[in-house]
Amino acid sequence: MESKSGNSYFRYVDWFTVVIYLLLVIAGVFSVYAASYDFDNANILDFDEFSGKQVRWIFFALGLALMLLLIDARMYETYAFPVYVAVLIIMVVTIFVAPDIKGSRSVRCVSNRRNSANSPQHWHLPSCFRHTVSS
């Protein structure tokens, strides 16, 4: 891929770091696959298995990384401080306005709709996010 000026978008990428990252990601996929190996269903790319779900997120992350690479660096310099301040404000506001969920005020609910599902598959989710899983 080349930009309008003829320079490659990948010209300034630190390829050594990219290769190390990809090796660690691949090692992580194999570790998850080995830890959750099922003799009846031995497919590393099966999206019903943990390793397949991890591979799906890896492809999502690689696509996101490519999109971020295409954004002009001046945009990061321009919006870095306003985004930083906005995130700090959200973090401080969360302390005061987030609902108390099992003694923690660390999650700000986006929806007012709550589902009190008591099934074990929902125990790991805050109550304000359970409606997206159960519907």
Coordinates of N, CA and C in Angstrom, one line a residue:
M1 N 0.8 -1.2 0.0 CA 0.0 0.0 0.0 C 0.9 1.2 0.0
E2 N 0.5 2.2 -0.8 CA 1.2 3.4 -0.8 C 0.3 4.6 -0.6
S3 N 0.9 5.7 0.0 CA 0.1 6.9 0.3 C 0.0 7.7 -1.0
K4 N -0.6 8.9 -0.9 CA -0.8 9.7 -2.1 C 0.6 10.3 -2.6
S5 N 1.5 10.4 -1.6 CA 2.8 11.0 -2.0 C 3.8 9.9 -2.5
G6 N 3.3 8.6 -2.6 CA 4.2 7.6 -3.1 C 4.9 6.8 -2.1
N7 N 4.9 7.3 -0.8 CA 5.6 6.6 0.3 C 4.8 5.4 0.8
S8 N 5.4 4.4 1.2 CA 4.7 3.2 1.7 C 4.2 3.5 3.1
Y9 N 3.0 3.1 3.5 CA 2.5 3.2 4.8 C 3.3 2.4 5.8
F10 N 3.9 1.4 5.3 CA 4.6 0.5 6.2 C 6.1 0.8 6.3
R11 N 6.5 2.0 5.8 CA 7.9 2.4 5.8 C 8.5 2.5 7.2
Y12 N 7.8 3.0 8.1 CA 8.4 3.3 9.4 C 7.9 2.3 10.5
V13 N 7.4 1.1 10.1 CA 7.0 0.1 11.0 C 8.2 -0.6 11.6
D14 N 8.2 -0.8 12.9 CA 9.3 -1.6 13.5 C 9.0 -3.1 13.3
W15 N 9.5 -3.6 12.2 CA 9.2 -5.0 11.9 C 9.7 -6.0 12.9
F16 N 10.8 -5.7 13.5 CA 11.3 -6.7 14.6 C 10.3 -6.8 15.7
T17 N 9.7 -5.7 16.1 CA 8.7 -5.8 17.2 C 7.4 -6.5 16.7
V18 N 7.0 -6.2 15.4 CA 5.9 -6.9 14.8 C 6.0 -8.4 14.8
V19 N 7.2 -8.8 14.4 CA 7.5 -10.3 14.3 C 7.5 -10.9 15.7
I20 N 8.1 -10.2 16.7 CA 8.0 -10.7 18.1 C 6.6 -10.8 18.6
Y21 N 5.8 -9.8 18.3 CA 4.4 -9.8 18.7 C 3.6 -10.9 18.1
L22 N 3.8 -11.1 16.8 CA 3.1 -12.2 16.1 C 3.6 -13.6 16.7
L23 N 4.8 -13.8 17.0 CA 5.3 -15.0 17.6 C 4.7 -15.3 19.0
L24 N 4.5 -14.2 19.8 CA 3.9 -14.3 21.1 C 2.4 -14.6 20.9
V25 N 1.8 -14.0 19.9 CA 0.3 -14.3 19.7 C 0.1 -15.7 19.3
I26 N 1.0 -16.2 18.4 CA 0.8 -17.6 17.9 C 1.1 -18.6 19.1
A27 N 2.1 -18.3 19.9 CA 2.4 -19.1 21.1 C 1.2 -19.1 22.0
G28 N 0.5 -18.0 22.1 CA -0.7 -17.9 23.0 C -1.8 -18.7 22.5
V29 N -2.0 -18.7 21.2 CA -3.1 -19.5 20.6 C -2.8 -21.0 20.8
F30 N -1.6 -21.4 20.6 CA -1.2 -22.8 20.8 C -1.3 -23.2 22.3
S31 N -1.0 -22.3 23.2 CA -1.2 -22.5 24.7 C -2.6 -22.7 25.0
V32 N -3.5 -21.8 24.5 CA -4.9 -22.0 24.8 C -5.5 -23.2 24.2
Y33 N -5.0 -23.6 23.0 CA -5.5 -24.8 22.3 C -5.1 -26.0 23.1
A34 N -3.8 -26.0 23.6 CA -3.3 -27.2 24.4 C -4.0 -27.3 25.7
A35 N -4.3 -26.1 26.3 CA -5.0 -26.2 27.7 C -6.4 -26.6 27.6
S36 N -7.1 -26.3 26.5 CA -8.5 -26.7 26.3 C -8.7 -27.7 25.2
Y37 N -7.8 -28.6 25.1 CA -7.9 -29.6 24.0 C -9.1 -30.5 24.2
D38 N -9.8 -30.8 23.2 CA -11.0 -31.7 23.2 C -10.7 -32.8 22.2
F39 N -10.6 -34.0 22.7 CA -10.3 -35.2 21.9 C -11.4 -35.4 20.8
D40 N -12.6 -35.1 21.1 CA -13.7 -35.3 20.1 C -13.7 -34.2 19.0
N41 N -13.3 -33.0 19.4 CA -13.3 -31.9 18.4 C -12.0 -31.3 18.4
A42 N -11.1 -31.7 17.6 CA -9.7 -31.3 17.6 C -9.4 -30.3 16.5
N43 N -10.1 -29.2 16.4 CA -9.9 -28.2 15.4 C -9.5 -26.9 16.1
I44 N -8.3 -26.4 15.8 CA -7.8 -25.2 16.4 C -8.6 -23.9 16.0
L45 N -9.2 -24.0 14.8 CA -10.0 -22.8 14.3 C -11.5 -22.9 14.6
D46 N -11.9 -23.9 15.3 CA -13.3 -24.0 15.6 C -13.8 -22.9 16.6
F47 N -14.7 -22.0 16.1 CA -15.1 -20.8 16.9 C -15.9 -21.2 18.2
D48 N -16.2 -22.4 18.3 CA -16.9 -22.8 19.6 C -15.9 -23.1 20.7
E49 N -14.6 -23.3 20.3 CA -13.6 -23.6 21.2 C -12.9 -22.3 21.6
F50 N -12.1 -22.3 22.8 CA -11.4 -21.1 23.2 C -10.4 -20.7 22.3
S51 N -9.7 -21.6 21.6 CA -8.6 -21.2 20.7 C -9.2 -20.5 19.5
G52 N -10.3 -21.0 19.0 CA -11.0 -20.4 17.8 C -11.5 -19.0 18.2
K53 N -12.0 -18.8 19.4 CA -12.4 -17.5 19.8 C -11.2 -16.5 19.9
Q54 N -10.1 -17.0 20.4 CA -8.9 -16.2 20.5 C -8.4 -15.8 19.1
V55 N -8.5 -16.7 18.1 CA -8.1 -16.5 16.7 C -9.0 -15.4 16.1
R56 N -10.2 -15.4 16.4 CA -11.2 -14.4 15.9 C -10.8 -13.0 16.5
W57 N -10.4 -12.9 17.7 CA -10.0 -11.6 18.3 C -8.7 -11.2 17.8
I58 N -7.8 -12.1 17.5 CA -6.5 -11.8 16.9 C -6.7 -11.1 15.5
F59 N -7.6 -11.7 14.7 CA -7.9 -11.1 13.4 C -8.5 -9.7 13.5
F60 N -9.4 -9.6 14.5 CA -10.0 -8.3 14.8 C -8.9 -7.3 15.2
A61 N -8.0 -7.7 16.0 CA -6.9 -6.8 16.5 C -6.0 -6.4 15.3
L62 N -5.7 -7.4 14.5 CA -4.8 -7.1 13.3 C -5.5 -6.1 12.4
G63 N -6.8 -6.3 12.1 CA -7.5 -5.4 11.3 C -7.6 -4.0 11.9
L64 N -7.8 -3.9 13.2 CA -7.8 -2.6 13.9 C -6.4 -1.9 13.8
A65 N -5.4 -2.7 13.9 CA -4.0 -2.2 13.9 C -3.7 -1.6 12.5
L66 N -4.2 -2.3 11.4 CA -4.0 -1.8 10.1 C -4.8 -0.5 9.9
M67 N -6.0 -0.4 10.4 CA -6.7 0.8 10.2 C -6.1 2.0 11.0
L68 N -5.5 1.7 12.2 CA -4.8 2.7 12.9 C -3.6 3.2 12.3
L69 N -2.9 2.3 11.5 CA -1.7 2.6 10.8 C -2.0 3.5 9.7
L70 N -3.2 3.5 9.1 CA -3.6 4.3 8.0 C -3.9 5.8 8.4
I71 N -4.1 6.0 9.7 CA -4.5 7.3 10.2 C -3.2 8.2 10.2
D72 N -3.4 9.4 9.8 CA -2.2 10.3 9.8 C -1.8 10.6 11.2
A73 N -0.5 10.7 11.4 CA 0.1 10.8 12.7 C -0.2 12.2 13.3
R74 N -0.5 13.2 12.5 CA -0.9 14.5 13.1 C -2.2 14.4 13.8
M75 N -3.0 13.5 13.4 CA -4.3 13.4 14.0 C -4.1 12.9 15.5
Y76 N -3.2 12.0 15.7 CA -2.9 11.5 17.0 C -2.4 12.7 17.9
E77 N -1.5 13.4 17.3 CA -0.9 14.6 18.0 C -2.0 15.6 18.4
T78 N -2.9 15.8 17.5 CA -3.9 16.8 17.7 C -5.0 16.4 18.8
Y79 N -5.4 15.2 18.7 CA -6.5 14.7 19.6 C -6.0 14.0 20.9
A80 N -4.7 13.8 21.1 CA -4.2 13.0 22.2 C -4.6 13.7 23.5
F81 N -4.4 15.0 23.7 CA -4.7 15.6 25.0 C -6.2 15.7 25.2
P82 N -7.0 16.1 24.3 CA -8.5 16.1 24.5 C -9.1 14.7 24.9
V83 N -8.6 13.7 24.2 CA -9.1 12.4 24.5 C -8.6 11.9 25.9
Y84 N -7.4 12.3 26.2 CA -6.9 12.0 27.6 C -7.7 12.6 28.7
V85 N -8.0 13.9 28.5 CA -8.8 14.6 29.5 C -10.2 14.0 29.6
A86 N -10.8 13.7 28.4 CA -12.1 13.1 28.4 C -12.2 11.8 29.2
V87 N -11.2 11.0 29.0 CA -11.1 9.7 29.6 C -10.9 9.8 31.1
L88 N -10.1 10.8 31.5 CA -9.9 11.1 33.0 C -11.2 11.5 33.6
I89 N -12.0 12.4 32.9 CA -13.2 12.9 33.4 C -14.2 11.7 33.6
I90 N -14.3 10.8 32.6 CA -15.2 9.7 32.7 C -14.8 8.8 33.8
M91 N -13.5 8.6 34.1 CA -13.0 7.7 35.2 C -13.5 8.3 36.5
V92 N -13.3 9.6 36.7 CA -13.7 10.3 37.9 C -15.2 10.3 38.1
V93 N -15.9 10.5 37.1 CA -17.4 10.5 37.1 C -17.9 9.1 37.5
T94 N -17.2 8.1 37.0 CA -17.7 6.7 37.3 C -17.7 6.4 38.7
I95 N -16.7 7.0 39.5 CA -16.7 6.8 40.9 C -18.0 7.2 41.6
F96 N -18.6 8.3 41.1 CA -19.7 8.9 41.8 C -21.1 8.4 41.2
V97 N -21.1 8.1 40.0 CA -22.5 7.8 39.4 C -22.7 6.4 39.0
A98 N -21.6 5.6 39.0 CA -21.8 4.2 38.7 C -22.6 3.4 39.7
P99 N -23.4 2.5 39.3 CA -24.2 1.7 40.3 C -23.3 0.8 41.1
D100 N -23.7 0.5 42.3 CA -23.0 -0.5 43.1 C -23.4 -1.9 42.7
I101 N -22.4 -2.6 42.1 CA -22.7 -3.9 41.6 C -21.7 -4.8 42.4
K102 N -22.3 -5.6 43.3 CA -21.5 -6.5 44.1 C -20.4 -5.8 44.9
G103 N -20.7 -4.6 45.3 CA -19.7 -3.9 46.1 C -18.7 -3.1 45.3
S104 N -18.8 -3.1 44.0 CA -17.9 -2.4 43.1 C -18.6 -1.3 42.3
R105 N -17.9 -0.2 42.2 CA -18.4 0.9 41.4 C -17.5 1.2 40.2
S106 N -17.0 0.1 39.6 CA -16.0 0.2 38.6 C -16.6 0.2 37.2
V107 N -17.9 -0.1 37.0 CA -18.5 -0.2 35.7 C -19.6 0.8 35.6
R108 N -19.5 1.6 34.5 CA -20.6 2.6 34.2 C -21.5 1.9 33.2
C109 N -22.8 1.8 33.6 CA -23.8 1.1 32.7 C -24.2 2.1 31.7
V110 N -24.3 1.6 30.4 CA -24.7 2.5 29.3 C -26.2 2.4 29.2
S111 N -26.8 1.3 29.6 CA -28.2 1.1 29.4 C -28.9 1.1 30.8
N112 N -30.2 1.5 30.8 CA -31.0 1.5 32.0 C -31.7 0.2 32.2
R113 N -31.7 -0.6 31.2 CA -32.4 -1.9 31.2 C -31.5 -2.9 32.0
R114 N -32.1 -3.6 33.0 CA -31.4 -4.6 33.8 C -32.1 -5.9 33.8
N115 N -31.4 -6.9 33.7 CA -31.9 -8.3 33.7 C -31.3 -9.0 34.9
S116 N -32.1 -9.5 35.8 CA -31.6 -10.2 36.9 C -31.5 -11.7 36.7
A117 N -30.8 -12.1 35.6 CA -30.6 -13.5 35.3 C -29.7 -14.1 36.3
N118 N -30.1 -15.2 36.9 CA -29.3 -15.9 37.9 C -28.6 -17.1 37.4
S119 N -28.6 -17.3 36.1 CA -27.9 -18.5 35.5 C -26.4 -18.3 35.6
P120 N -25.7 -19.4 35.8 CA -24.2 -19.4 35.9 C -23.5 -18.7 34.7
Q121 N -24.1 -18.8 33.5 CA -23.4 -18.2 32.4 C -23.4 -16.6 32.5
H122 N -24.2 -16.0 33.4 CA -24.2 -14.6 33.5 C -23.5 -14.1 34.7
W123 N -23.0 -15.0 35.6 CA -22.4 -14.5 36.8 C -21.2 -13.7 36.7
H124 N -20.5 -13.8 35.6 CA -19.3 -13.1 35.4 C -19.6 -11.7 34.8
L125 N -20.8 -11.4 34.4 CA -21.1 -10.1 33.8 C -21.8 -9.2 34.8
P126 N -21.5 -7.9 34.7 CA -22.2 -6.9 35.5 C -23.7 -7.0 35.1
S127 N -24.6 -6.6 36.0 CA -26.0 -6.8 35.8 C -26.5 -5.8 34.6
C128 N -25.8 -4.7 34.4 CA -26.2 -3.9 33.3 C -25.9 -4.4 31.9
F129 N -25.0 -5.4 31.8 CA -24.6 -5.9 30.5 C -25.3 -7.3 30.3
R130 N -26.0 -7.8 31.2 CA -26.6 -9.2 31.1 C -27.6 -9.2 30.0
H131 N -28.3 -8.1 29.7 CA -29.4 -8.2 28.7 C -28.9 -8.4 27.3
T132 N -27.6 -8.0 27.0 CA -27.1 -8.3 25.7 C -26.8 -9.8 25.5
V133 N -26.5 -10.5 26.6 CA -26.1 -11.9 26.5 C -27.4 -12.7 26.4
S134 N -28.4 -12.4 27.2 CA -29.6 -13.2 27.4 C -30.6 -13.0 26.2
S135 N -30.5 -12.0 25.5 CA -31.5 -11.8 24.4 C -31.0 -12.4 23.1

